Short mmCIF file of C-alpha atoms and ligand atoms in Angstrom, two decimals:
data_model
loop_
_atom_site.label_atom_id
_atom_site.label_comp_id
_atom_site.label_asym_id
_atom_site.label_seq_id
_atom_site.Cartn_x
_atom_site.Cartn_y
_atom_site.Cartn_z
CA MET A 1 0.03 -0.30 -0.01
CA SER A 2 1.30 3.41 -0.67
CA ALA A 3 1.78 6.24 1.78
CA THR A 4 -0.78 8.29 -0.31
CA THR A 5 -3.14 5.50 -0.03
CA GLN A 6 -2.27 4.52 3.43
CA SER A 7 -3.35 8.10 4.55
CA GLU A 8 -6.03 7.98 2.58
CA GLU A 9 -7.57 4.82 4.21
CA HIS A 10 -6.71 6.57 7.91
CA TRP A 11 -7.91 10.01 6.92
CA PHE A 12 -11.26 8.16 5.46
CA ALA A 13 -11.64 5.99 8.68
CA LYS A 14 -11.37 9.26 10.67
CA ALA A 15 -13.61 10.93 8.70
CA ARG A 16 -16.01 8.16 8.60
CA ALA A 17 -16.13 7.95 12.57
CA GLY A 18 -17.48 10.98 12.94
CA ASP A 19 -20.75 12.81 11.97
CA ILE A 20 -20.77 13.22 8.20
CA PRO A 21 -22.70 16.00 6.63
CA VAL A 22 -26.08 15.46 5.13
CA HIS A 23 -25.29 18.24 2.74
CA LEU A 24 -21.92 19.40 1.72
CA GLY A 25 -21.41 22.61 0.04
CA ILE A 26 -18.02 23.55 -1.82
CA ILE A 27 -16.53 27.17 -2.93
CA MET A 28 -13.96 25.45 -4.99
CA ASP A 29 -11.19 28.62 -5.55
CA GLY A 30 -7.86 29.06 -6.17
CA ASN A 31 -7.89 27.89 -10.21
CA GLY A 32 -6.02 30.92 -11.21
CA ARG A 33 -3.54 31.21 -8.78
CA TRP A 34 -2.64 27.67 -9.10
CA ALA A 35 -1.96 28.03 -12.73
CA GLN A 36 0.03 31.30 -11.97
CA LYS A 37 2.10 29.75 -9.41
CA GLN A 38 3.35 27.29 -12.53
CA GLY A 39 3.81 29.67 -15.34
CA LEU A 40 0.61 28.28 -17.00
CA LYS A 41 -2.60 30.50 -18.03
CA ARG A 42 -5.48 30.63 -15.72
CA SER A 43 -7.41 28.40 -18.30
CA GLU A 44 -5.22 25.70 -17.60
CA GLY A 45 -5.85 26.18 -13.34
CA HIS A 46 -10.14 25.83 -14.45
CA ARG A 47 -9.11 22.39 -16.42
CA ALA A 48 -7.35 21.18 -13.77
CA GLY A 49 -9.97 22.22 -11.19
CA VAL A 50 -12.28 19.83 -13.00
CA GLU A 51 -9.81 16.93 -12.60
CA SER A 52 -10.14 17.56 -8.99
CA ILE A 53 -13.71 17.49 -8.97
CA GLN A 54 -13.59 14.17 -10.49
CA ARG A 55 -11.26 13.27 -8.00
CA CYS A 56 -13.01 14.61 -4.89
CA LEU A 57 -16.70 13.30 -6.22
CA PRO A 58 -15.90 9.35 -5.39
CA ALA A 59 -14.49 10.32 -1.99
CA VAL A 60 -18.21 12.45 -1.06
CA ILE A 61 -19.94 9.28 -2.30
CA LYS A 62 -18.16 6.59 -0.08
CA LEU A 63 -18.48 9.16 2.83
CA GLY A 64 -22.40 8.81 2.33
CA ILE A 65 -22.76 12.34 1.59
CA ARG A 66 -26.48 12.44 0.04
CA HIS A 67 -26.39 16.23 -1.35
CA CYS A 68 -23.24 18.33 -2.41
CA THR A 69 -23.42 21.61 -4.30
CA LEU A 70 -20.60 22.89 -6.22
CA PHE A 71 -19.76 26.87 -6.65
CA VAL A 72 -19.38 26.73 -10.52
CA PHE A 73 -20.08 30.16 -11.53
CA SER A 74 -20.95 33.48 -9.34
CA THR A 75 -22.98 36.02 -10.49
CA GLU A 76 -20.31 38.22 -9.95
CA ASN A 77 -17.82 36.40 -12.29
CA TRP A 78 -19.21 38.18 -15.17
CA LYS A 79 -16.65 40.91 -14.23
CA ARG A 80 -13.96 38.84 -15.58
CA PRO A 81 -12.42 38.74 -19.20
CA ARG A 82 -14.46 37.30 -21.87
CA GLU A 83 -12.13 35.04 -23.02
CA GLU A 84 -12.10 32.97 -19.29
CA ILE A 85 -15.79 33.10 -18.78
CA ARG A 86 -16.59 31.41 -22.42
CA PHE A 87 -13.40 29.11 -21.57
CA LEU A 88 -15.43 27.98 -18.01
CA PHE A 89 -18.52 27.65 -20.11
CA GLY A 90 -16.73 25.28 -22.27
CA LEU A 91 -15.71 23.11 -19.60
CA VAL A 92 -19.20 23.05 -18.36
CA VAL A 93 -20.83 22.05 -21.40
CA ASP A 94 -17.33 19.15 -21.85
CA TYR A 95 -17.87 18.11 -18.31
CA ALA A 96 -21.66 17.39 -18.57
CA GLN A 97 -21.31 15.58 -21.92
CA LYS A 98 -18.03 13.71 -20.74
CA HIS A 99 -19.16 12.38 -17.36
CA LYS A 100 -22.70 11.99 -17.84
CA ALA A 101 -22.59 8.41 -18.32
CA GLU A 102 -20.09 7.99 -14.99
CA PHE A 103 -22.89 10.23 -13.35
CA ILE A 104 -25.82 7.63 -14.30
CA GLU A 105 -23.49 4.46 -13.69
CA ARG A 106 -22.53 5.99 -9.97
CA GLY A 107 -26.45 7.40 -8.91
CA VAL A 108 -25.79 11.02 -9.08
CA GLN A 109 -28.60 13.36 -10.06
CA VAL A 110 -27.08 16.51 -11.54
CA ILE A 111 -29.30 19.78 -10.22
CA PRO A 112 -28.54 22.96 -11.62
CA ILE A 113 -28.83 26.01 -9.34
CA GLY A 114 -29.09 29.65 -10.11
CA ARG A 115 -29.89 31.62 -13.28
CA TRP A 116 -28.42 28.93 -15.55
CA ARG A 117 -31.20 29.48 -17.94
CA GLU A 118 -29.78 32.78 -18.83
CA LEU A 119 -26.26 31.19 -20.41
CA PRO A 120 -25.76 30.85 -23.73
CA ALA A 121 -28.16 28.19 -25.34
CA PRO A 122 -25.37 25.76 -25.94
CA VAL A 123 -24.15 25.88 -22.10
CA ALA A 124 -27.95 25.81 -20.73
CA GLN A 125 -29.05 22.57 -22.98
CA SER A 126 -26.40 21.00 -21.95
CA VAL A 127 -26.73 21.69 -18.63
CA ARG A 128 -30.31 20.72 -19.18
CA SER A 129 -29.59 17.63 -21.08
CA VAL A 130 -27.14 16.33 -18.00
CA ALA A 131 -30.16 17.14 -15.68
CA ARG A 132 -32.61 15.19 -17.47
CA ASP A 133 -30.46 11.86 -18.25
CA THR A 134 -29.38 11.34 -14.49
CA ARG A 135 -32.76 12.10 -12.86
CA GLU A 136 -33.17 8.39 -11.70
CA GLY A 137 -29.93 9.00 -9.70
CA THR A 138 -30.41 8.16 -5.83
CA GLN A 139 -26.62 7.75 -4.32
CA LEU A 140 -26.08 11.30 -4.99
CA LYS A 141 -27.76 14.76 -5.25
CA LEU A 142 -24.92 16.68 -7.04
CA TYR A 143 -25.98 20.71 -7.39
CA LEU A 144 -23.82 23.04 -9.85
CA ALA A 145 -24.70 26.43 -8.99
CA ILE A 146 -24.02 28.06 -12.29
CA ASN A 147 -24.40 32.07 -12.67
CA TYR A 148 -25.72 31.63 -9.38
CA GLY A 149 -25.52 34.40 -6.54
CA GLY A 150 -27.37 34.50 -3.17
CA ARG A 151 -28.47 37.49 -3.23
CA GLN A 152 -30.13 36.96 -6.69
CA GLU A 153 -31.72 34.01 -5.14
CA ILE A 154 -33.13 35.78 -2.50
CA LEU A 155 -34.45 38.27 -4.92
CA ASP A 156 -35.89 35.74 -6.86
CA ALA A 157 -37.45 33.85 -3.82
CA ALA A 158 -39.22 37.26 -2.64
CA ALA A 159 -40.28 37.66 -5.91
CA GLU A 160 -41.89 34.10 -6.19
CA LEU A 161 -43.32 34.76 -2.59
CA ALA A 162 -44.89 37.74 -3.75
CA LYS A 163 -46.90 35.94 -6.37
CA ARG A 164 -48.05 33.37 -3.92
CA LEU A 165 -48.98 35.97 -1.60
CA ALA A 166 -51.25 37.49 -4.52
CA SER A 167 -52.65 34.70 -5.65
CA GLU A 168 -53.36 33.67 -1.92
CA GLN A 169 -51.23 30.52 -2.15
CA VAL A 170 -49.54 31.57 1.26
CA GLY A 171 -50.98 34.20 3.81
CA PHE A 172 -49.75 37.48 5.41
CA GLU A 173 -50.72 36.43 8.60
CA ASN A 174 -49.16 33.12 9.25
CA LEU A 175 -45.91 33.38 7.00
CA THR A 176 -43.41 31.23 7.85
CA GLN A 177 -39.46 30.82 6.80
CA GLU A 178 -40.24 27.37 5.39
CA ASP A 179 -42.64 29.57 3.44
CA PHE A 180 -39.87 31.43 2.12
CA ALA A 181 -37.43 28.65 2.02
CA ASP A 182 -39.59 26.81 -0.38
CA CYS A 183 -39.26 29.14 -3.11
CA LEU A 184 -35.80 29.37 -3.17
CA TYR A 185 -33.59 27.36 -5.75
CA THR A 186 -32.80 24.81 -3.47
CA LYS A 187 -36.60 24.24 -2.29
CA GLY A 188 -36.61 20.74 -0.51
CA VAL A 189 -33.06 20.46 0.06
CA PRO A 190 -31.53 20.27 3.79
CA ASP A 191 -29.43 23.29 4.66
CA PRO A 192 -25.96 22.57 4.05
CA ASP A 193 -24.19 21.43 7.44
CA LEU A 194 -20.68 22.24 6.22
CA ILE A 195 -19.24 24.49 3.51
CA ILE A 196 -15.84 24.11 3.03
CA ARG A 197 -13.90 27.19 0.93
CA THR A 198 -10.26 26.14 -0.93
CA SER A 199 -7.26 28.69 -1.28
CA GLY A 200 -6.85 30.26 1.85
CA GLU A 201 -9.89 32.78 1.15
CA LYS A 202 -11.97 33.70 4.23
CA ARG A 203 -15.56 34.61 2.83
CA ILE A 204 -18.80 33.10 1.96
CA SER A 205 -18.75 35.46 -1.68
CA ASN A 206 -22.68 35.35 -2.15
CA PHE A 207 -22.54 31.15 -1.89
CA LEU A 208 -25.87 30.01 -0.41
CA LEU A 209 -26.72 33.11 2.13
CA TRP A 210 -30.12 32.05 3.21
CA GLN A 211 -29.15 28.55 3.89
CA GLY A 212 -25.86 28.93 5.37
CA ALA A 213 -27.05 30.78 8.30
CA TYR A 214 -25.79 28.12 10.57
CA SER A 215 -23.58 25.77 8.28
CA GLU A 216 -19.81 25.45 10.05
CA LEU A 217 -17.13 26.76 7.70
CA VAL A 218 -14.18 25.51 6.96
CA PHE A 219 -11.42 27.13 5.74
CA SER A 220 -8.45 25.59 3.62
CA ASP A 221 -5.27 27.15 2.27
CA VAL A 222 -4.77 24.38 -0.55
CA LEU A 223 -5.75 25.53 -3.97
CA TRP A 224 -8.72 23.79 -5.64
CA PRO A 225 -6.83 21.68 -8.42
CA ASP A 226 -4.61 20.05 -5.50
CA PHE A 227 -7.47 19.49 -3.17
CA GLY A 228 -8.08 15.66 -2.96
CA PRO A 229 -9.88 13.19 -0.97
CA VAL A 230 -7.34 13.67 1.86
CA ASP A 231 -8.04 17.21 2.47
CA LEU A 232 -11.85 16.38 2.02
CA TYR A 233 -11.29 13.99 4.81
CA GLN A 234 -9.89 16.13 6.92
CA ALA A 235 -12.25 19.09 6.51
CA ILE A 236 -15.12 16.31 7.51
CA ALA A 237 -13.07 15.32 10.97
CA GLU A 238 -12.84 18.68 11.93
CA TYR A 239 -16.28 19.34 10.99
CA SER A 240 -17.52 16.57 13.20
CA SER A 241 -15.15 17.97 16.20
CA ARG A 242 -17.26 20.77 16.20
CA SER A 243 -20.28 21.55 18.51
CA ARG A 244 -23.18 22.79 16.75
CA ARG A 245 -25.82 24.69 19.23
CA PHE A 246 -27.85 26.57 16.75
CA GLY A 247 -28.20 29.24 19.61
CA ASP A 248 -29.26 26.48 22.24
CA VAL A 249 -26.65 25.68 25.24
CA ILE A 250 -24.79 22.65 25.84
CA GLY A 251 -26.45 19.50 27.73
C1 IPE B 1 -12.09 29.19 -8.63
O1 IPE B 1 -10.95 29.59 -9.30
C2 IPE B 1 -12.80 29.25 -9.99
C3 IPE B 1 -13.97 30.33 -10.18
C4 IPE B 1 -14.48 31.29 -9.65
C5 IPE B 1 -14.67 30.21 -11.54
P1 IPE B 1 -10.43 31.43 -9.17
O2 IPE B 1 -10.65 31.44 -10.84
O3 IPE B 1 -11.46 32.23 -8.92
O4 IPE B 1 -8.82 31.44 -8.90
P2 IPE B 1 -8.51 32.86 -8.36
O5 IPE B 1 -8.91 33.00 -7.06
O6 IPE B 1 -8.17 33.16 -8.87
O7 IPE B 1 -6.99 31.60 -7.44
C1 IPE B 2 -16.06 32.21 -5.66
O1 IPE B 2 -14.90 32.67 -6.21
C2 IPE B 2 -17.36 31.77 -7.12
C3 IPE B 2 -16.74 30.44 -7.10
C4 IPE B 2 -15.75 29.64 -6.96
C5 IPE B 2 -17.28 29.91 -8.46
P1 IPE B 2 -14.42 33.66 -6.67
O2 IPE B 2 -13.03 33.54 -6.84
O3 IPE B 2 -15.22 34.65 -7.50
O4 IPE B 2 -14.41 34.74 -4.93
P2 IPE B 2 -14.02 36.22 -4.51
O5 IPE B 2 -14.15 37.32 -5.72
O6 IPE B 2 -12.47 35.81 -4.42
O7 IPE B 2 -14.80 36.51 -3.67
MG1 MG B 3 -11.08 32.91 -6.93
#
């Protein structure tokens, strides 16, 4: 057994021994810096980032995590150079095509969230197609946050709620948080228990703002293209060492 495999087994066992998040969110950051560090173009970092997703997915499934949200493209990422944006969308299309069969085989249901319908037609189509063809997957729900922004989601939910109020589907008097959550893109999805952000940045950057109210946060210094199963298992072990109180007192 190689040293890597050995430590992988070790950290897997450690992670598995504790609480496993039902829903894991990942802010996959640091692709550009990873590329720059080795004198490559930022696009090569994004390419390596996709490989990192593919290395981590089996580990997510092996841990028994049932819901996983990946931050792929934010509503703020439109500020980037047009060429980089185009490259990212190309990667999304390739990724959806190339791995569809594997998702089906592994029981992964891909569910896009965000304003992905507004993306260029070929991108929206490939996302729609992978979602449709993987809809029977029961092992893992994989939410891809594409053209996603937490504030935009809250705004969209507010508009939807206003409609429901106007049509008296819900009433003003006894409005609940559940009524609002039911208007979010993540309707029916449990809130993320853990959000991991890579690359050393310690911010949320508009990711799952409503849903993350009580998420545990783990910040890793590892750049996303270098992030692998061991880093994931370590983050899960860190998560299970936390005491989640939700405002209550212990004991
Ligand atoms: C994350 O890596 C990928 C996306 C935001 C699409 P970055 O591209 O943000 O990498 P850095 O933060 O510039 O290193
Ligand atoms: C967050 O990363 C968005 C994604 C990972 C898709 P950014 O690199 O866009 O975030 P900031 O700009 O550092 O806050
Ligand atoms: Mg970044």
